[in-house]
Amino acid sequence: MPGTLELASPETDALRQQLSALFEPMMQSLHSKAGAQFNVDILREKPVQDFIDTHAQVLDAAFSQTAMSDRMRQRLQQSNYIFSGIKTFHELNEAFPSLVDESGNRKPFEQFLNDVRKIDETYNKNYLRAEYNFVQSSAEMAGKWEQIEQDGDRYNLQYRTAGDSKVRPEHAALNGVTLPPSDPFWQTYYPPNGWNCRCTVVQVRKTKYPTTPRDEAMQRGAQATGKDTKGIFQFNAGMEQKTFPDYNPYTIKRCRDCDIAKGKLNLAFVPENELCEGCKLIHQCYRDKTQKTERRRIEANRKLYDRLSKDSRYLDVEFNPESGALKATHRGHNEERNEGTRLERKLMNSLYSCGHSVILCDESKKGRNGNKYAALDMILDGVRMDIKSITKNKVHYGSAIKEKNGQLFRFNSRPDVHEKADTICIYFDDPSMFAPEKITMGYEYLQSKTTKGIHVRHIVCAVNSAKGLELKYFDFQ
């Protein structure tokens, strides 16, 4: 488990500054509202939505380098948006009484803004630091849970602390608990189990460690989370596919069993209070936002299909109007009959089946000297990248990453290339060969061995799992 981060990376620092800058227009929007009561409809307004989006992006950055499926990533990002929206609701609600002075007169905006600056400092600096760390831990454990699920109960899970002097005594009580992944214990006591928790789990062979009696494990779990009297942190981020539990510091206990929190927006639901009303509105905003984004994506791919289907340089052009999937192959793409080509074709068809846009690129272009230019294999969802299929299991895949780093270097050195490529796709037709640590170790190998500089910044791992093709993203900044 990575150590505690404190919003120190350039990306998160820039987002944090942007968030602080957006606080003022959000308060300006609140100040412009008439009425003696707080109205949750303000959550729909653009300055507020911009603030929520940016806050969610700060939290999303906490797991930009964490390996997980694209579906899991999307679910965790949704969780961050909902959490950010409800937190923003509290900021606005807390700021609302400051609109008027002791005589009941509305304050000038500058005076009002000065009076509520403390809210920004408290919520979007002090609280945000702990929330960012919690999201990082939750996402790390959610990605790990996906790997655990693939093995089922083949191995047991063992709870482990960070093992240093900073481990809190109550979490040390859980160290060494060993149970199958299917045991209900992990629904409640899967880490993280509190703010800045650094605990983790590891898969262990059943013959190596004895299983902990379940009653004992539950007792140790209750002891470990005794200070969490409300049970806010007793959830499994991987099972629930959320960075925060539905019941968290900004919600109420009833949220645990609420249909809105479970995404069932089409059911009849009468909000009991402002928080419930605001929560429902935030979920609706997220659904509207994602539906709008999806419509734009499908329409863009439809237009691309119309263009490529009329272009004689492209073959096998197909488009699925329901999923927005598109595939096409340039006539100049290398089609040698070998295992690499077969796997490349299988990858393309799998990506298309999953709703992605995939184009196999021209690899035939030549320079003035008659030699072929270095080319990249594929454009996946608008991103140009090279493909490497893994056919042999290794301790890490540093050689493959280094090879493709060299290909990016050669491609980026072409005189006709103006937009540099920084992404590679590693395809695992055999899912047993994939492991996140083999990618991170491989990247570290690249950093220690390359003489051409680092050109790979993003790695997309396409894993042909039992659930179908899954994409797992690694970002190295």
CSV table of C-alpha atoms in Angstrom, one decimal:
chain,number,residue,atom,x,y,z
A,1,MET,CA,0.0,0.0,0.0
A,2,PRO,CA,1.5,3.4,-0.9
A,3,GLY,CA,2.3,5.8,1.9
A,4,THR,CA,0.1,8.8,2.7
A,5,LEU,CA,0.0,11.4,0.0
A,6,GLU,CA,-0.9,15.0,0.8
A,7,LEU,CA,-2.0,16.4,-2.5
A,8,ALA,CA,1.6,17.1,-3.3
A,9,SER,CA,1.8,16.0,-7.0
A,10,PRO,CA,1.8,18.7,-9.7
A,11,GLU,CA,-1.5,17.4,-11.0
A,12,THR,CA,-3.4,17.4,-7.7
A,13,ASP,CA,-1.8,20.7,-6.6
A,14,ALA,CA,-3.1,22.4,-9.8
A,15,LEU,CA,-6.6,20.9,-9.3
A,16,ARG,CA,-6.6,22.0,-5.6
A,17,GLN,CA,-5.8,25.6,-6.7
A,18,GLN,CA,-8.5,25.4,-9.4
A,19,LEU,CA,-10.9,24.2,-6.8
A,20,SER,CA,-10.1,27.1,-4.5
A,21,ALA,CA,-10.6,29.5,-7.4
A,22,LEU,CA,-14.0,28.0,-8.2
A,23,PHE,CA,-15.2,28.5,-4.6
A,24,GLU,CA,-15.7,32.2,-5.3
A,25,PRO,CA,-18.1,31.9,-8.3
A,26,MET,CA,-20.0,29.2,-6.4
A,27,MET,CA,-20.5,31.6,-3.5
A,28,GLN,CA,-21.4,34.3,-6.0
A,29,SER,CA,-24.2,32.0,-7.3
A,30,LEU,CA,-25.4,31.5,-3.8
A,31,HIS,CA,-25.3,35.2,-3.0
A,32,SER,CA,-27.4,36.0,-6.0
A,33,LYS,CA,-30.3,33.8,-4.7
A,34,ALA,CA,-33.3,35.4,-3.1
A,35,GLY,CA,-35.4,33.9,-0.4
A,36,ALA,CA,-35.1,33.1,3.3
A,37,GLN,CA,-34.6,29.4,2.9
A,38,PHE,CA,-31.8,27.4,1.3
A,39,ASN,CA,-32.9,25.8,-2.1
A,40,VAL,CA,-31.1,22.6,-3.2
A,41,ASP,CA,-31.8,23.5,-6.8
A,42,ILE,CA,-28.6,25.6,-6.7
A,43,LEU,CA,-26.7,22.3,-7.1
A,44,ARG,CA,-27.7,22.3,-10.8
A,45,GLU,CA,-26.2,25.6,-11.6
A,46,LYS,CA,-23.0,25.7,-13.6
A,47,PRO,CA,-20.6,27.4,-11.1
A,48,VAL,CA,-21.7,24.7,-8.5
A,49,GLN,CA,-21.4,21.9,-11.1
A,50,ASP,CA,-17.9,23.1,-12.1
A,51,PHE,CA,-16.9,23.0,-8.4
A,52,ILE,CA,-18.3,19.5,-7.9
A,53,ASP,CA,-16.6,18.3,-11.1
A,54,THR,CA,-13.2,19.7,-10.0
A,55,HIS,CA,-13.5,18.3,-6.5
A,56,ALA,CA,-14.3,14.9,-8.0
A,57,GLN,CA,-11.3,15.2,-10.3
A,58,VAL,CA,-9.0,15.8,-7.3
A,59,LEU,CA,-10.3,12.5,-5.7
A,60,ASP,CA,-10.0,10.7,-9.1
A,61,ALA,CA,-6.3,11.7,-9.3
A,62,ALA,CA,-5.7,9.6,-6.1
A,63,PHE,CA,-6.0,6.4,-8.2
A,64,SER,CA,-4.8,7.5,-11.6
A,65,GLN,CA,-2.0,4.9,-11.3
A,66,THR,CA,-4.0,2.2,-9.7
A,67,ALA,CA,-4.6,-0.9,-11.8
A,68,MET,CA,-8.3,-1.8,-12.2
A,69,SER,CA,-10.9,-2.5,-14.9
A,70,ASP,CA,-12.4,0.4,-16.8
A,71,ARG,CA,-15.8,-0.5,-15.3
A,72,MET,CA,-14.4,-0.4,-11.8
A,73,ARG,CA,-12.7,2.9,-12.5
A,74,GLN,CA,-16.0,4.4,-13.8
A,75,ARG,CA,-17.9,3.2,-10.8
A,76,LEU,CA,-15.3,4.7,-8.4
A,77,GLN,CA,-15.3,8.0,-10.3
A,78,GLN,CA,-19.1,8.0,-10.0
A,79,SER,CA,-18.7,7.5,-6.3
A,80,ASN,CA,-16.3,10.4,-6.1
A,81,TYR,CA,-18.8,12.7,-7.9
A,82,ILE,CA,-21.7,11.8,-5.6
A,83,PHE,CA,-19.5,12.2,-2.6
A,84,SER,CA,-18.2,15.6,-3.9
A,85,GLY,CA,-21.8,16.7,-4.6
A,86,ILE,CA,-23.1,15.9,-1.2
A,87,LYS,CA,-20.0,17.5,0.4
A,88,THR,CA,-20.7,20.7,-1.7
A,89,PHE,CA,-24.3,20.7,-0.5
A,90,HIS,CA,-23.0,20.9,3.1
A,91,GLU,CA,-20.7,23.8,2.2
A,92,LEU,CA,-23.5,25.8,0.5
A,93,ASN,CA,-25.9,25.0,3.4
A,94,GLU,CA,-23.3,26.1,5.9
A,95,ALA,CA,-22.5,29.3,4.0
A,96,PHE,CA,-26.2,30.2,3.6
A,97,PRO,CA,-26.8,31.8,7.0
A,98,SER,CA,-23.8,34.1,6.5
A,99,LEU,CA,-25.7,35.9,3.7
A,100,VAL,CA,-27.3,38.3,6.1
A,101,ASP,CA,-26.0,40.4,9.0
A,102,GLU,CA,-27.3,40.6,12.5
A,103,SER,CA,-30.0,43.0,11.4
A,104,GLY,CA,-31.3,40.6,8.7
A,105,ASN,CA,-29.9,42.6,5.8
A,106,ARG,CA,-28.1,40.9,2.9
A,107,LYS,CA,-24.4,41.5,3.1
A,108,PRO,CA,-22.4,42.9,0.2
A,109,PHE,CA,-20.8,40.1,-1.7
A,110,GLU,CA,-17.2,40.9,-0.7
A,111,GLN,CA,-18.1,40.9,3.0
A,112,PHE,CA,-20.1,37.6,2.6
A,113,LEU,CA,-17.2,36.0,0.7
A,114,ASN,CA,-14.7,37.0,3.4
A,115,ASP,CA,-17.0,35.5,6.1
A,116,VAL,CA,-17.2,32.1,4.4
A,117,ARG,CA,-13.5,31.7,3.4
A,118,LYS,CA,-13.1,29.6,6.5
A,119,ILE,CA,-15.5,27.0,4.9
A,120,ASP,CA,-13.2,26.7,1.9
A,121,GLU,CA,-10.1,26.3,4.1
A,122,THR,CA,-11.8,23.6,6.3
A,123,TYR,CA,-13.6,21.6,3.6
A,124,ASN,CA,-11.3,21.9,0.6
A,125,LYS,CA,-7.9,21.8,2.3
A,126,ASN,CA,-8.1,20.2,5.7
A,127,TYR,CA,-10.9,17.7,5.1
A,128,LEU,CA,-9.9,17.1,1.5
A,129,ARG,CA,-6.4,15.9,2.5
A,130,ALA,CA,-7.8,13.0,4.6
A,131,GLU,CA,-10.5,12.3,2.0
A,132,TYR,CA,-7.9,12.1,-0.8
A,133,ASN,CA,-5.8,9.6,1.2
A,134,PHE,CA,-8.9,7.5,2.0
A,135,VAL,CA,-9.9,7.4,-1.7
A,136,GLN,CA,-6.4,6.3,-2.6
A,137,SER,CA,-6.6,3.4,-0.1
A,138,SER,CA,-10.1,2.5,-1.1
A,139,ALA,CA,-9.3,2.4,-4.8
A,140,GLU,CA,-6.1,0.4,-4.2
A,141,MET,CA,-8.1,-2.2,-2.3
A,142,ALA,CA,-10.9,-2.1,-4.9
A,143,GLY,CA,-8.4,-2.9,-7.6
A,144,LYS,CA,-6.9,-5.7,-5.5
A,145,TRP,CA,-10.4,-7.1,-4.9
A,146,GLU,CA,-10.9,-7.5,-8.6
A,147,GLN,CA,-7.8,-9.7,-8.8
A,148,ILE,CA,-8.9,-11.7,-5.7
A,149,GLU,CA,-12.3,-12.3,-7.3
A,150,GLN,CA,-10.7,-13.9,-10.3
A,151,ASP,CA,-9.2,-16.6,-8.1
A,152,GLY,CA,-12.3,-17.2,-6.0
A,153,ASP,CA,-11.5,-19.2,-2.9
A,154,ARG,CA,-8.4,-20.8,-4.4
A,155,TYR,CA,-6.4,-18.8,-1.8
A,156,ASN,CA,-7.2,-17.4,1.6
A,157,LEU,CA,-6.9,-13.7,2.4
A,158,GLN,CA,-4.8,-12.6,5.2
A,159,TYR,CA,-5.1,-9.2,6.9
A,160,ARG,CA,-1.9,-7.3,7.3
A,161,THR,CA,-0.9,-3.9,8.8
A,162,ALA,CA,1.9,-1.8,7.6
A,163,GLY,CA,4.0,-3.4,10.3
A,164,ASP,CA,5.7,-0.2,11.7
A,165,SER,CA,5.5,2.0,14.8
A,166,LYS,CA,2.7,4.1,13.2
A,167,VAL,CA,0.2,1.2,13.2
A,168,ARG,CA,-2.7,2.0,15.6
A,169,PRO,CA,-3.2,-0.7,18.2
A,170,GLU,CA,-6.8,-1.3,17.3
A,171,HIS,CA,-5.8,-2.2,13.7
A,172,ALA,CA,-2.9,-4.3,14.9
A,173,ALA,CA,-5.6,-6.5,16.5
A,174,LEU,CA,-6.6,-7.6,13.0
A,175,ASN,CA,-3.1,-8.4,11.8
A,176,GLY,CA,-2.9,-12.0,10.6
A,177,VAL,CA,-6.6,-12.8,10.4
A,178,THR,CA,-6.9,-15.4,7.6
A,179,LEU,CA,-10.2,-16.4,6.0
A,180,PRO,CA,-11.5,-17.3,2.5
A,181,PRO,CA,-12.5,-14.3,0.3
A,182,SER,CA,-16.1,-15.5,0.4
A,183,ASP,CA,-16.3,-15.2,4.2
A,184,PRO,CA,-18.7,-12.4,5.2
A,185,PHE,CA,-15.9,-11.0,7.5
A,186,TRP,CA,-14.5,-9.2,4.4
A,187,GLN,CA,-17.7,-7.4,3.7
A,188,THR,CA,-17.2,-5.5,6.9
A,189,TYR,CA,-13.5,-5.5,7.8
A,190,TYR,CA,-11.8,-5.3,4.4
A,191,PRO,CA,-9.4,-2.3,4.6
A,192,PRO,CA,-9.2,0.6,4.7
A,193,ASN,CA,-10.8,0.7,8.2
A,194,GLY,CA,-10.5,4.4,8.9
A,195,TRP,CA,-8.9,7.7,7.9
A,196,ASN,CA,-5.3,7.2,6.8
A,197,CYS,CA,-5.5,3.4,7.3
A,198,ARG,CA,-2.6,1.7,5.6
A,199,CYS,CA,-3.7,-1.9,6.1
A,200,THR,CA,-4.0,-4.3,3.2
A,201,VAL,CA,-4.7,-8.0,2.5
A,202,VAL,CA,-2.6,-10.6,0.7
A,203,GLN,CA,-3.5,-13.9,-0.9
A,204,VAL,CA,-1.9,-16.9,0.9
A,205,ARG,CA,-1.8,-20.6,0.3
A,206,LYS,CA,-4.3,-22.5,2.4
A,207,THR,CA,-1.7,-25.0,3.5
A,208,LYS,CA,0.7,-22.3,4.8
A,209,TYR,CA,-1.5,-20.4,7.3
A,210,PRO,CA,-4.2,-21.8,9.5
A,211,THR,CA,-7.7,-20.3,9.0
A,212,THR,CA,-8.8,-18.0,11.8
A,213,PRO,CA,-12.0,-19.2,13.6
A,214,ARG,CA,-14.7,-16.9,12.3
A,215,ASP,CA,-16.0,-15.9,15.8
A,216,GLU,CA,-12.5,-14.9,16.8
A,217,ALA,CA,-12.1,-12.9,13.5
A,218,MET,CA,-15.4,-11.0,14.0
A,219,GLN,CA,-14.4,-10.3,17.6
A,220,ARG,CA,-11.1,-8.9,16.6
A,221,GLY,CA,-12.8,-6.9,13.8
A,222,ALA,CA,-15.2,-5.3,16.3
A,223,GLN,CA,-12.2,-4.5,18.5
A,224,ALA,CA,-10.3,-3.0,15.6
A,225,THR,CA,-13.1,-0.7,14.6
A,226,GLY,CA,-14.4,0.1,18.1
A,227,LYS,CA,-13.8,3.8,17.7
A,228,ASP,CA,-15.9,3.8,14.5
A,229,THR,CA,-19.1,3.6,16.6
A,230,LYS,CA,-21.3,4.6,13.7
A,231,GLY,CA,-19.8,1.9,11.4
A,232,ILE,CA,-19.0,4.5,8.7
A,233,PHE,CA,-15.9,2.7,7.5
A,234,GLN,CA,-17.2,-0.9,7.7
A,235,PHE,CA,-17.5,-1.6,4.0
A,236,ASN,CA,-15.7,-3.3,1.1
A,237,ALA,CA,-14.8,-0.8,-1.6
A,238,GLY,CA,-14.3,-3.6,-4.1
A,239,MET,CA,-17.6,-5.3,-3.5
A,240,GLU,CA,-19.6,-2.1,-3.5
A,241,GLN,CA,-17.5,-0.5,-6.2
A,242,LYS,CA,-17.4,2.8,-4.3
A,243,THR,CA,-14.6,4.9,-2.8
A,244,PHE,CA,-16.8,5.9,0.1
A,245,PRO,CA,-19.6,4.0,1.8
A,246,ASP,CA,-23.1,5.4,1.4
A,247,TYR,CA,-23.0,6.3,5.1
A,248,ASN,CA,-20.1,8.7,5.5
A,249,PRO,CA,-19.4,12.0,7.4
A,250,TYR,CA,-21.6,13.9,5.0
A,251,THR,CA,-24.6,11.6,5.0
A,252,ILE,CA,-27.0,9.9,7.6
A,253,LYS,CA,-27.3,6.4,8.7
A,254,ARG,CA,-30.5,5.8,6.7
A,255,CYS,CA,-28.4,6.3,3.5
A,256,ARG,CA,-27.1,2.7,4.0
A,257,ASP,CA,-30.5,1.3,2.8
A,258,CYS,CA,-31.6,4.1,0.5
A,259,ASP,CA,-32.6,3.1,-3.1
A,260,ILE,CA,-31.2,6.4,-4.4
A,261,ALA,CA,-27.7,5.6,-3.0
A,262,LYS,CA,-28.0,2.3,-4.9
A,263,GLY,CA,-28.7,4.1,-8.1
A,264,LYS,CA,-32.4,3.3,-8.4
A,265,LEU,CA,-33.5,6.7,-9.6
A,266,ASN,CA,-36.6,5.5,-11.4
A,267,LEU,CA,-38.3,4.4,-8.3
A,268,ALA,CA,-40.9,6.6,-6.6
A,269,PHE,CA,-38.9,8.5,-3.9
A,270,VAL,CA,-40.1,11.3,-1.7
A,271,PRO,CA,-37.2,13.1,0.0
A,272,GLU,CA,-37.5,13.3,3.8
A,273,ASN,CA,-35.3,16.3,4.2
A,274,GLU,CA,-33.0,18.7,2.4
A,275,LEU,CA,-30.1,16.3,2.4
A,276,CYS,CA,-32.2,13.5,0.7
A,277,GLU,CA,-33.5,16.0,-1.8
A,278,GLY,CA,-30.0,17.2,-2.6
A,279,CYS,CA,-28.7,13.6,-2.9
A,280,LYS,CA,-31.4,12.7,-5.3
A,281,LEU,CA,-30.6,15.8,-7.4
A,282,ILE,CA,-26.9,15.0,-7.4
A,283,HIS,CA,-27.6,11.5,-8.7
A,284,GLN,CA,-29.8,13.0,-11.4
A,285,CYS,CA,-27.1,15.4,-12.4
A,286,TYR,CA,-24.6,12.6,-12.7
A,287,ARG,CA,-27.0,10.5,-14.8
A,288,ASP,CA,-27.7,13.5,-17.1
A,289,LYS,CA,-24.0,14.2,-17.4
A,290,THR,CA,-23.0,10.7,-18.3
A,291,GLN,CA,-25.9,10.3,-20.7
A,292,LYS,CA,-25.0,13.5,-22.5
A,293,THR,CA,-21.3,12.4,-22.7
A,294,GLU,CA,-22.4,9.0,-24.0
A,295,ARG,CA,-24.6,10.6,-26.7
A,296,ARG,CA,-21.7,12.8,-27.8
A,297,ARG,CA,-19.4,9.8,-28.0
A,298,ILE,CA,-21.8,7.7,-30.1
A,299,GLU,CA,-22.5,10.7,-32.4
A,300,ALA,CA,-18.7,11.3,-32.9
A,301,ASN,CA,-18.2,7.6,-33.8
A,302,ARG,CA,-21.1,7.7,-36.1
A,303,LYS,CA,-19.6,10.6,-38.0
A,304,LEU,CA,-16.2,8.9,-38.1
A,305,TYR,CA,-17.9,5.8,-39.5
A,306,ASP,CA,-19.6,7.8,-42.2
A,307,ARG,CA,-16.2,9.2,-43.2
A,308,LEU,CA,-14.2,6.0,-43.0
A,309,SER,CA,-16.8,3.9,-44.8
A,310,LYS,CA,-16.4,6.2,-47.8
A,311,ASP,CA,-12.6,6.2,-47.7
A,312,SER,CA,-11.2,3.5,-50.0
A,313,ARG,CA,-8.1,3.3,-47.8
A,314,TYR,CA,-10.1,1.5,-45.1
A,315,LEU,CA,-11.4,-2.0,-45.0
A,316,ASP,CA,-13.9,-3.8,-42.8
A,317,VAL,CA,-15.5,-0.6,-41.4
A,318,GLU,CA,-18.3,-1.4,-39.0
A,319,PHE,CA,-20.4,0.6,-36.5
A,320,ASN,CA,-22.8,-0.4,-33.8
A,321,PRO,CA,-25.3,2.4,-33.3
A,322,GLU,CA,-26.5,1.1,-29.9
A,323,SER,CA,-23.1,0.8,-28.2
A,324,GLY,CA,-21.3,3.4,-30.4
A,325,ALA,CA,-18.6,0.8,-31.2
A,326,LEU,CA,-16.5,1.3,-34.3
A,327,LYS,CA,-13.8,-0.7,-36.0
A,328,ALA,CA,-11.8,-0.2,-39.2
A,329,THR,CA,-8.5,-1.4,-40.7
A,330,HIS,CA,-6.2,0.7,-42.9
A,331,ARG,CA,-5.1,-1.0,-46.1
A,332,GLY,CA,-1.5,-0.3,-45.2
A,333,HIS,CA,-1.8,-2.1,-41.9
A,334,ASN,CA,0.7,-5.0,-41.5
A,335,GLU,CA,-1.3,-8.2,-42.1
A,336,GLU,CA,1.5,-10.8,-42.0
A,337,ARG,CA,0.1,-14.2,-41.1
A,338,ASN,CA,1.6,-14.9,-37.7
A,339,GLU,CA,0.6,-15.3,-34.1
A,340,GLY,CA,1.0,-11.6,-33.3
A,341,THR,CA,-1.4,-10.6,-36.1
A,342,ARG,CA,-3.9,-13.2,-35.0
A,343,LEU,CA,-3.9,-11.9,-31.4
A,344,GLU,CA,-4.0,-8.3,-32.7
A,345,ARG,CA,-7.2,-9.1,-34.7
A,346,LYS,CA,-8.7,-10.9,-31.7
A,347,LEU,CA,-8.0,-7.9,-29.5
A,348,MET,CA,-9.6,-5.5,-32.1
A,349,ASN,CA,-12.8,-7.6,-32.3
A,350,SER,CA,-13.0,-7.9,-28.5
A,351,LEU,CA,-12.6,-4.2,-28.1
A,352,TYR,CA,-15.3,-3.6,-30.7
A,353,SER,CA,-17.6,-6.1,-28.9
A,354,CYS,CA,-17.1,-4.1,-25.6
A,355,GLY,CA,-18.2,-0.8,-27.3
A,356,HIS,CA,-14.9,0.8,-28.0
A,357,SER,CA,-13.7,2.6,-31.1
A,358,VAL,CA,-10.6,0.8,-32.6
A,359,ILE,CA,-8.8,1.6,-35.8
A,360,LEU,CA,-5.8,-0.4,-37.0
A,361,CYS,CA,-3.4,2.1,-38.5
A,362,ASP,CA,-1.3,2.6,-41.7
A,363,GLU,CA,2.1,1.0,-41.3
A,364,SER,CA,3.2,1.3,-44.9
A,365,LYS,CA,4.3,5.0,-45.2
A,366,LYS,CA,7.9,5.5,-46.4
A,367,GLY,CA,10.4,8.3,-46.2
A,368,ARG,CA,12.4,9.9,-49.0
A,369,ASN,CA,15.0,7.2,-48.7
A,370,GLY,CA,12.4,4.5,-49.4
A,371,ASN,CA,12.5,3.0,-45.9
A,372,LYS,CA,9.3,2.5,-44.0
A,373,TYR,CA,8.6,5.0,-41.2
A,374,ALA,CA,8.1,3.6,-37.7
A,375,ALA,CA,4.4,3.2,-37.1
A,376,LEU,CA,2.0,2.5,-34.3
A,377,ASP,CA,-0.6,-0.2,-34.5
A,378,MET,CA,-3.9,1.2,-33.2
A,379,ILE,CA,-6.1,4.2,-32.4
A,380,LEU,CA,-8.2,3.2,-29.4
A,381,ASP,CA,-11.0,5.6,-28.4
A,382,GLY,CA,-9.1,8.4,-30.1
A,383,VAL,CA,-5.7,7.6,-28.5
A,384,ARG,CA,-2.9,6.4,-30.8
A,385,MET,CA,-0.8,3.5,-29.3
A,386,ASP,CA,1.3,0.5,-30.1
A,387,ILE,CA,0.3,-3.1,-29.2
A,388,LYS,CA,2.3,-5.8,-27.5
A,389,SER,CA,0.8,-9.2,-27.0
A,390,ILE,CA,2.2,-11.2,-24.1
A,391,THR,CA,2.6,-14.9,-24.8
A,392,LYS,CA,5.1,-15.9,-22.1
A,393,ASN,CA,4.7,-15.5,-18.4
A,394,LYS,CA,7.5,-13.6,-16.8
A,395,VAL,CA,8.5,-12.1,-13.5
A,396,HIS,CA,7.8,-8.6,-15.0
A,397,TYR,CA,7.3,-7.2,-18.5
A,398,GLY,CA,10.1,-4.7,-18.6
A,399,SER,CA,11.5,-6.0,-21.8
A,400,ALA,CA,8.2,-5.6,-23.6
A,401,ILE,CA,7.7,-2.1,-22.2
A,402,LYS,CA,11.2,-1.1,-23.1
A,403,GLU,CA,10.7,-2.5,-26.7
A,404,LYS,CA,7.5,-0.4,-27.1
A,405,ASN,CA,9.2,2.6,-25.5
A,406,GLY,CA,11.7,2.4,-28.3
A,407,GLN,CA,8.9,2.2,-30.9
A,408,LEU,CA,7.3,5.3,-29.5
A,409,PHE,CA,10.7,7.1,-29.7
A,410,ARG,CA,11.1,6.2,-33.3
A,411,PHE,CA,7.5,7.2,-34.1
A,412,ASN,CA,7.8,10.5,-32.3
A,413,SER,CA,11.0,11.2,-34.2
A,414,ARG,CA,9.3,11.1,-37.6
A,415,PRO,CA,9.4,14.5,-39.3
A,416,ASP,CA,5.6,14.3,-40.1
A,417,VAL,CA,4.5,13.6,-36.5
A,418,HIS,CA,3.3,16.7,-34.7
A,419,GLU,CA,1.3,15.1,-31.9
A,420,LYS,CA,3.6,12.9,-29.8
A,421,ALA,CA,2.4,9.4,-28.7
A,422,ASP,CA,2.9,8.3,-25.1
A,423,THR,CA,0.6,5.2,-24.8
A,424,ILE,CA,1.1,1.5,-25.3
A,425,CYS,CA,-1.4,-1.4,-25.1
A,426,ILE,CA,-0.3,-4.7,-23.6
A,427,TYR,CA,-2.7,-7.6,-24.5
A,428,PHE,CA,-3.0,-10.7,-22.3
A,429,ASP,CA,-4.9,-13.4,-24.1
A,430,ASP,CA,-4.1,-15.6,-21.2
A,431,PRO,CA,-5.3,-13.7,-18.1
A,432,SER,CA,-3.1,-15.8,-15.7
A,433,MET,CA,-0.1,-13.9,-17.1
A,434,PHE,CA,-1.4,-10.5,-16.0
A,435,ALA,CA,-0.6,-9.0,-12.6
A,436,PRO,CA,-0.4,-5.3,-11.7
A,437,GLU,CA,2.9,-5.6,-10.0
A,438,LYS,CA,4.4,-7.0,-13.2
A,439,ILE,CA,3.5,-3.8,-15.0
A,440,THR,CA,4.8,-1.5,-12.3
A,441,MET,CA,8.0,-3.6,-11.9
A,442,GLY,CA,8.3,-3.5,-15.7
A,443,TYR,CA,8.1,0.2,-15.8
A,444,GLU,CA,10.7,0.6,-13.1
A,445,TYR,CA,12.9,-1.7,-15.3
A,446,LEU,CA,12.3,0.7,-18.3
A,447,GLN,CA,13.4,3.6,-16.2
A,448,SER,CA,16.6,1.9,-15.2
A,449,LYS,CA,17.5,0.6,-18.6
A,450,THR,CA,16.4,3.0,-21.3
A,451,THR,CA,18.9,5.1,-23.2
A,452,LYS,CA,16.2,6.8,-25.4
A,453,GLY,CA,14.4,8.6,-22.6
A,454,ILE,CA,11.0,7.8,-21.2
A,455,HIS,CA,8.2,8.0,-23.9
A,456,VAL,CA,5.7,5.7,-22.3
A,457,ARG,CA,3.5,7.6,-19.9
A,458,HIS,CA,0.3,5.5,-20.1
A,459,ILE,CA,-0.2,1.7,-20.3
A,460,VAL,CA,-3.5,0.1,-21.2
A,461,CYS,CA,-3.6,-3.6,-20.3
A,462,ALA,CA,-6.3,-5.5,-22.2
A,463,VAL,CA,-7.0,-8.7,-20.2
A,464,ASN,CA,-9.1,-11.5,-21.7
A,465,SER,CA,-10.6,-12.6,-18.4
A,466,ALA,CA,-13.6,-14.9,-17.7
A,467,LYS,CA,-15.8,-11.8,-17.6
A,468,GLY,CA,-14.8,-10.8,-21.1
A,469,LEU,CA,-12.2,-8.3,-22.1
A,470,GLU,CA,-11.2,-5.9,-19.3
A,471,LEU,CA,-9.1,-2.8,-19.7
A,472,LYS,CA,-6.8,-1.8,-16.8
A,473,TYR,CA,-5.1,1.6,-16.9
A,474,PHE,CA,-1.7,2.6,-15.6
A,475,ASP,CA,-0.6,6.2,-15.7
A,476,PHE,CA,3.0,7.1,-15.0
A,477,GLN,CA,3.5,10.9,-14.8
